[in-house]
Coordinates of C-alpha atoms and ligand atoms in Angstrom, one line a residue:
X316 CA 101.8 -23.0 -44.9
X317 CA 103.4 -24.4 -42.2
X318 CA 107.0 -24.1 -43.5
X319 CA 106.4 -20.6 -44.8
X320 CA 105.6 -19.6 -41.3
X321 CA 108.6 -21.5 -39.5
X322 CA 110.8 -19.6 -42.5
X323 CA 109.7 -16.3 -41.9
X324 CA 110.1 -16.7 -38.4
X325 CA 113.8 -18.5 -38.6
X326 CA 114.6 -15.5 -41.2
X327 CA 114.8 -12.8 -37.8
X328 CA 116.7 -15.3 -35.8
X329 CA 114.3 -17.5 -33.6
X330 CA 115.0 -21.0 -33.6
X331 CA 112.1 -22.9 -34.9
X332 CA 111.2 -26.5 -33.9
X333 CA 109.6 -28.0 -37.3
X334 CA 107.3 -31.0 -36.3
X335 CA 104.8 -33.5 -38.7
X336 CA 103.0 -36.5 -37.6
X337 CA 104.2 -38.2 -40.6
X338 CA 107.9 -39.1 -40.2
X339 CA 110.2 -37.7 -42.5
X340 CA 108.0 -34.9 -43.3
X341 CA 109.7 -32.1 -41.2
X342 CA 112.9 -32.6 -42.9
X343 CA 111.2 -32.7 -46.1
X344 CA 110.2 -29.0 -45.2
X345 CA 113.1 -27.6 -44.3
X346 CA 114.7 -29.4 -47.8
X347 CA 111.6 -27.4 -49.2
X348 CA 112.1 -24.0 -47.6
X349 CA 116.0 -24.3 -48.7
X350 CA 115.3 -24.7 -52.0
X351 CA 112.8 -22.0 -51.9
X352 CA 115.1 -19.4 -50.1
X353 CA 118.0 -20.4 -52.9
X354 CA 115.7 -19.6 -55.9
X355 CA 114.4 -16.1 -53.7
X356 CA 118.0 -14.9 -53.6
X357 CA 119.2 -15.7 -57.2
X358 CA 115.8 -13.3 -57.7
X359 CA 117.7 -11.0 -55.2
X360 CA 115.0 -11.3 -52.6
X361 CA 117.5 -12.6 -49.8
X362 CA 121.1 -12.3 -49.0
X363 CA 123.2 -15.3 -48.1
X364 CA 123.2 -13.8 -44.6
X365 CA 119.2 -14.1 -44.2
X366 CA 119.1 -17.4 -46.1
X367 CA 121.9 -19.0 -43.7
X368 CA 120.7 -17.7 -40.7
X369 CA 117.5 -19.0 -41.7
X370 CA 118.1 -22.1 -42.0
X371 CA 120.1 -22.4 -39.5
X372 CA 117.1 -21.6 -36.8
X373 CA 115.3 -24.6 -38.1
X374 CA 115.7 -27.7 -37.2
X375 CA 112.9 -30.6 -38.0
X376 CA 111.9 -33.1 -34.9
X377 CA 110.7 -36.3 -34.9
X378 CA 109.0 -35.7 -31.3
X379 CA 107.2 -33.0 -30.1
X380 CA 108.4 -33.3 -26.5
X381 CA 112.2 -32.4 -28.1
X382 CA 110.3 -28.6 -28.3
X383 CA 108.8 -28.3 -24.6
X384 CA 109.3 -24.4 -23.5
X385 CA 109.4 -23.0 -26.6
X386 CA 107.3 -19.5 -26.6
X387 CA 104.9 -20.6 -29.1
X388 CA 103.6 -23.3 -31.3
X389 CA 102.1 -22.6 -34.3
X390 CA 99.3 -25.0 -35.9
X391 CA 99.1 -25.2 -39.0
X392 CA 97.7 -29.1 -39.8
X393 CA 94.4 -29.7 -42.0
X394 CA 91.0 -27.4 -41.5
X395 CA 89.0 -29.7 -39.3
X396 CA 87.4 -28.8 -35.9
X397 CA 87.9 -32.0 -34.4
X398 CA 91.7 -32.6 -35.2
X399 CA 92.5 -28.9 -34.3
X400 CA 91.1 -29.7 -30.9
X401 CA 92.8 -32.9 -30.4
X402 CA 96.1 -30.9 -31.1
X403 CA 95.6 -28.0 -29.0
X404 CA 94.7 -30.2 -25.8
X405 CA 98.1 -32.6 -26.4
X406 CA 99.8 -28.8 -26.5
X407 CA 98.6 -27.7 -23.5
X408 CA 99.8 -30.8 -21.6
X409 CA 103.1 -30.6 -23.7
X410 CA 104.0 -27.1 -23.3
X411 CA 104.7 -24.7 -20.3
X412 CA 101.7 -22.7 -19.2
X413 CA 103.1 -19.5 -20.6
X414 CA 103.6 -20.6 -23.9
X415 CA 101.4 -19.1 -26.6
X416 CA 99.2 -21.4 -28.9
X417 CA 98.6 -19.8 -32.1
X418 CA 96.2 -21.4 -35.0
X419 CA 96.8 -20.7 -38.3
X420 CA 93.2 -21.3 -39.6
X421 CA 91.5 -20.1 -42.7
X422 CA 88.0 -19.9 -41.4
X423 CA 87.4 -22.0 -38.4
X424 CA 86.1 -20.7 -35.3
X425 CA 88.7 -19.8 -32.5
X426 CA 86.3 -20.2 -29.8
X427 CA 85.1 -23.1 -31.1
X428 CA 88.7 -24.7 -31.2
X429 CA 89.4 -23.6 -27.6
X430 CA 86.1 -24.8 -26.3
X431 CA 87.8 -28.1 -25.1
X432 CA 90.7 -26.4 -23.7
X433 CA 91.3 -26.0 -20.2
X434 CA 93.2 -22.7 -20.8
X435 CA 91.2 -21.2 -23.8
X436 CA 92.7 -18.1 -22.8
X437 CA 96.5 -19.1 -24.4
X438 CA 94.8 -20.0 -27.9
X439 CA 94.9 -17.0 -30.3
X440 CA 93.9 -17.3 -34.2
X441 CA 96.9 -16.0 -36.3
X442 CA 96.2 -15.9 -40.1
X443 CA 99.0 -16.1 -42.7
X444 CA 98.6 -15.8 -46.1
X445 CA 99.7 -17.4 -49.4
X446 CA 103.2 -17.3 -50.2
X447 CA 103.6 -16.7 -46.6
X448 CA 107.3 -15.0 -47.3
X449 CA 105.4 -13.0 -49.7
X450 CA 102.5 -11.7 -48.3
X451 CA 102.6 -8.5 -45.6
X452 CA 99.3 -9.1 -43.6
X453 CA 98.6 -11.5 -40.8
X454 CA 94.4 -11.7 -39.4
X455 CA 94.6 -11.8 -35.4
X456 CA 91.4 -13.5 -34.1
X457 CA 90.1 -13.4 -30.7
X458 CA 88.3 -16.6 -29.4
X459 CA 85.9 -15.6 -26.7
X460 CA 88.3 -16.4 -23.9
X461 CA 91.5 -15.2 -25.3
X462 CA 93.3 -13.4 -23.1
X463 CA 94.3 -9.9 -24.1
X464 CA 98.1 -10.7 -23.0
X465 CA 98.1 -13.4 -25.6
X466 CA 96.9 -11.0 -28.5
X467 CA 99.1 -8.4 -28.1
X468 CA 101.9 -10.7 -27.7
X469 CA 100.8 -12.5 -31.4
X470 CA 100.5 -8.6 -32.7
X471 CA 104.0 -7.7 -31.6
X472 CA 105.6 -11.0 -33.0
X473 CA 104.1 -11.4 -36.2
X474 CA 105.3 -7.6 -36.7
X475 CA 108.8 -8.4 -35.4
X476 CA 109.0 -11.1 -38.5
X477 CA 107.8 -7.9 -40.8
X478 CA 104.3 -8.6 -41.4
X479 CA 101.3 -6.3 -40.9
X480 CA 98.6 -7.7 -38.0
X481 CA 95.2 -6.6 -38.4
X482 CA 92.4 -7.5 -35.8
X483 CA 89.7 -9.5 -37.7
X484 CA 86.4 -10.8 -35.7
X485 CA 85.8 -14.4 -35.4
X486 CA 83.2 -15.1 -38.1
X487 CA 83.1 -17.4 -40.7
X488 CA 86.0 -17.0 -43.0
X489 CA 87.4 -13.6 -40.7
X490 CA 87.5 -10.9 -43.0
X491 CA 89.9 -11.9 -45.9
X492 CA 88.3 -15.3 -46.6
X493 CA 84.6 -13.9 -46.1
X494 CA 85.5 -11.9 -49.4
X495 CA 87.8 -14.7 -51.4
X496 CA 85.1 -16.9 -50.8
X497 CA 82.4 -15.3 -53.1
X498 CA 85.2 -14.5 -55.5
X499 CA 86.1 -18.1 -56.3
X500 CA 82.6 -19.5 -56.0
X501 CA 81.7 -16.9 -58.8
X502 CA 85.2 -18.3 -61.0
X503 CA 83.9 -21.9 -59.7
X504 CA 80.4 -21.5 -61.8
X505 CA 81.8 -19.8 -64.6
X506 CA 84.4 -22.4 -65.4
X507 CA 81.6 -24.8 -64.8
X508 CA 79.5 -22.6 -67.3
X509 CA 82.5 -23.6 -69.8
X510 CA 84.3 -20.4 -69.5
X511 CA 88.1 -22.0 -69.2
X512 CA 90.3 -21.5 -66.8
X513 CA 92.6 -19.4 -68.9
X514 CA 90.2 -16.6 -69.7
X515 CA 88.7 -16.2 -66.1
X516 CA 92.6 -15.6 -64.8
X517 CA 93.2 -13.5 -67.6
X518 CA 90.0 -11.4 -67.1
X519 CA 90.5 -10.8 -63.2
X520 CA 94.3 -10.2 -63.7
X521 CA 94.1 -7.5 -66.6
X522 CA 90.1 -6.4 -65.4
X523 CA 90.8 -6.3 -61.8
X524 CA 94.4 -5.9 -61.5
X525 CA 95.0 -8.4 -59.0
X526 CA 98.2 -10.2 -59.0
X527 CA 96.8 -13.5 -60.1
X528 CA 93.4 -15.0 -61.2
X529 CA 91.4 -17.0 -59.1
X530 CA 92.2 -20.2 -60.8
X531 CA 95.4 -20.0 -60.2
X532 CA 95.2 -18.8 -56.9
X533 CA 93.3 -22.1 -56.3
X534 CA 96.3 -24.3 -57.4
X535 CA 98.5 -21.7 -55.0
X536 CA 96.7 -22.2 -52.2
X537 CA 95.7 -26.2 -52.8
X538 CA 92.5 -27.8 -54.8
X539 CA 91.8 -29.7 -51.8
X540 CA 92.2 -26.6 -49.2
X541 CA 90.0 -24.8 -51.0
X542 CA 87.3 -27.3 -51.0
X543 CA 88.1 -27.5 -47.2
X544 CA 87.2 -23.7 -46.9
X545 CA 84.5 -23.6 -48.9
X546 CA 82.6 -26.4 -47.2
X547 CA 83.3 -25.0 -43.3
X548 CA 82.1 -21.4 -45.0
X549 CA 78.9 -22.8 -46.2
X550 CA 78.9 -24.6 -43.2
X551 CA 79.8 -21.6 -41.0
X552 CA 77.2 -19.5 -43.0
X553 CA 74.5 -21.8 -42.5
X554 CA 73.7 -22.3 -46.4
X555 CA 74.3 -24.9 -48.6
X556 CA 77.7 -26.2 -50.0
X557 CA 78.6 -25.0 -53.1
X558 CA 81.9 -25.8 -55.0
X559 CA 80.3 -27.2 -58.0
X560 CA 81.2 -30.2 -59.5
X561 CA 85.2 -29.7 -61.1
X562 CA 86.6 -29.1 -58.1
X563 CA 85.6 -32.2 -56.1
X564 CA 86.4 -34.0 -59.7
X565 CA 90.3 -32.7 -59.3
X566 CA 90.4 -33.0 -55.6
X567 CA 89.4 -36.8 -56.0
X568 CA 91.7 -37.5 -58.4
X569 CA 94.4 -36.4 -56.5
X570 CA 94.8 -33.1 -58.5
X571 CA 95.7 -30.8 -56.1
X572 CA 97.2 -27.7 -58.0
X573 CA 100.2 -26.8 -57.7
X574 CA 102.1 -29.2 -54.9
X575 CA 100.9 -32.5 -56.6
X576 CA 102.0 -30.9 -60.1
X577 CA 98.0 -30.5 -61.5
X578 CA 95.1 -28.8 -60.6
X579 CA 93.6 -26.8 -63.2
X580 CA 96.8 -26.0 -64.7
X581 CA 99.7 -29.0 -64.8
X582 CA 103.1 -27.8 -63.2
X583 CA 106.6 -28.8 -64.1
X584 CA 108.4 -30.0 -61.4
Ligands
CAA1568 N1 111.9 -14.1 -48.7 C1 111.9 -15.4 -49.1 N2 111.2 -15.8 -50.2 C2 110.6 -14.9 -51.0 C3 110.6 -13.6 -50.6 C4 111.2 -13.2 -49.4 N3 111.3 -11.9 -49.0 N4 109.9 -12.9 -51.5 C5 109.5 -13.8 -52.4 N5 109.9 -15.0 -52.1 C6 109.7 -16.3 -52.8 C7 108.3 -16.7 -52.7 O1 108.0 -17.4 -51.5 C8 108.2 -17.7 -53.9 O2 109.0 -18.9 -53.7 P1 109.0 -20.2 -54.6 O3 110.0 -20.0 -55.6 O4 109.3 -21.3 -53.7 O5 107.6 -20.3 -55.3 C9 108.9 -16.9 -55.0 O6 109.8 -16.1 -54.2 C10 107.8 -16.2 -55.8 O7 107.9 -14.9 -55.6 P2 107.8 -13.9 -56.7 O8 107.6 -12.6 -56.0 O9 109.0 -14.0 -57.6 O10 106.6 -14.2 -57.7 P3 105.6 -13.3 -58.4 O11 106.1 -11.9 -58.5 O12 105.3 -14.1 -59.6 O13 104.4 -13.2 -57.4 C11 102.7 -14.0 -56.0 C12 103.8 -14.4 -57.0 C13 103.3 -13.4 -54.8 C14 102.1 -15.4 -55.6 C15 101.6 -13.0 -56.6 O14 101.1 -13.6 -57.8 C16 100.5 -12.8 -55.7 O15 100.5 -11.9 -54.8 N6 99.4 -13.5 -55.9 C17 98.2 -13.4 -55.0 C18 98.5 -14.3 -53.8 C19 97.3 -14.3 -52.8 O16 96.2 -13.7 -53.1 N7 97.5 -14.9 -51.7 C20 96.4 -15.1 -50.7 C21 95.9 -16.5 -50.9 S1 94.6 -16.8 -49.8 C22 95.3 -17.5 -48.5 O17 96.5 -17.8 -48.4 C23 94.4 -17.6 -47.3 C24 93.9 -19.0 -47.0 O18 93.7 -19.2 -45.9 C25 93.7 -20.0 -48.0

């Protein structure tokens, strides 16, 4: 997610600071995004112009202090309260007060994130979607401290880099997640029912018309996102957990869809 963000961002011109705790995994990124943006133009998506001047605005760091007074930092590391709030108070000592902190969760609360914060008012939720190049709409969430000045700035960036904002209320799972999460608990039970994988994509896609079945969408998105999400929705629903039994099965054995080459489907590389 985090490299479909900085790409969409680098595509209108803004210089984009790409930074991992792992070393070496910022440059792996931008390798990523470079090979994505050259298979998007043979498809005619891009022009050379947008994929050079892309890639040109983004440069991978090996210390976050190399990106002190930038405008904004976007998080986008794994859905866990506690590491989201270790990150946003090392970013508020790291960064200049009038830099906006934008979190790119699924379904965790913004206020809840902030609550540590000694300027809760700078932290905005900003929701991409899956292929973030691809997909128009952004969620905008609120925290119960975030300043109005921070909103509308997030509003009038995220439509400078050509997506669509909408407001969405901090709840469990905002608005788009709320619904996907019933969707793919119901696919969950069926496939566990022995209904394969195949015939519940092919049924939604042609039933439905949506783009893709859930299945798949599952490998899109990441076996073991998913099971993140699921979990803080039960969690933030107050019921009980349930992903069934195949998906914590794929998630252990490393069977992540379609970045570690299996999930329910295998993937060439
Ligand atoms: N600029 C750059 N790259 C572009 C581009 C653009 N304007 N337009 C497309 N691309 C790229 C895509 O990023 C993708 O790159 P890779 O080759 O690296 O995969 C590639 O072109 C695929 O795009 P296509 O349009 O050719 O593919 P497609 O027509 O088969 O459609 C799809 C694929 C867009 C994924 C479609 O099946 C779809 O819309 N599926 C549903 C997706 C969905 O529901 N997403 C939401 C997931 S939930 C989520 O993300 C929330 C969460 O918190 C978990």
């Amino acid at each position: 997610m985090g490299g479909g963000i900085a790409q969409v961002a680098a595509a209108v011109g803004a210089t984009v600071f790409l930074y991992d705790l792992v070393p070496g995994a910022a440059v792996k990124a931008r390798q990523r995004i470079e090979d994505s943006l050259r298979r998007a133009e043979t498809k005619g998506y891009v022009t050379a112009t947008v994929r050079e001047r892309t890639l040109k605005g983004l440069r991978p760091i090996e210390c976050m202090d190399e990106a002190r007074g930038v405008a904004v930092v976007v998080e986008a590391v794994r859905e866990e309260l506690s590491v989201k709030q270790a990150v946003f108070q090392e970013l508020e000592k790291k960064t200049q007060p009038e830099t906006s902190l934008w979190t790119n969760t699924s379904m965790i609360s913004i206020t809840e994130i902030a609550r540590p914060m000694r300027h809760p008012e700078r932290l905005v939720g900003v929701h991409f979607f899956n292929p973030v190049p691809r997909m128009e709409l952004v969620e905008i969430i609120a925290g119960e401290r975030t300043s109005e000045a921070t909103l509308v700035t997030a509003e009038a960036s995220v439509r400078h880099w050509g997506k669509t904002p909408v407001r969405a209320p901090d709840r469990p799972g905002f608005i788009v997640n709320r619904l996907l999460d019933a969707l793919l608990r119901e696919a969950l039970a069926l496939h566990e029912e022995g209904v394969s994988h195949m015939e519940i994509d092919t049924a939604v896609r042609l039933g439905l018309n949506f783009p893709m079945g859930p299945m798949e969408l599952m490998d899109l998105v990441g076996l073991d996102t998913i099971q993140d999400c699921l979990k803080s929705q039960a969690a933030g629903m107050k019921r009980p957990v349930d992903c069934g039994t195949d998906l914590p099965r794929l998630v252990a054995e490393g069977k992540f869809g379609k970045k570690s080459g299996e999930g329910f489907y295998t993937y060439e590389t």
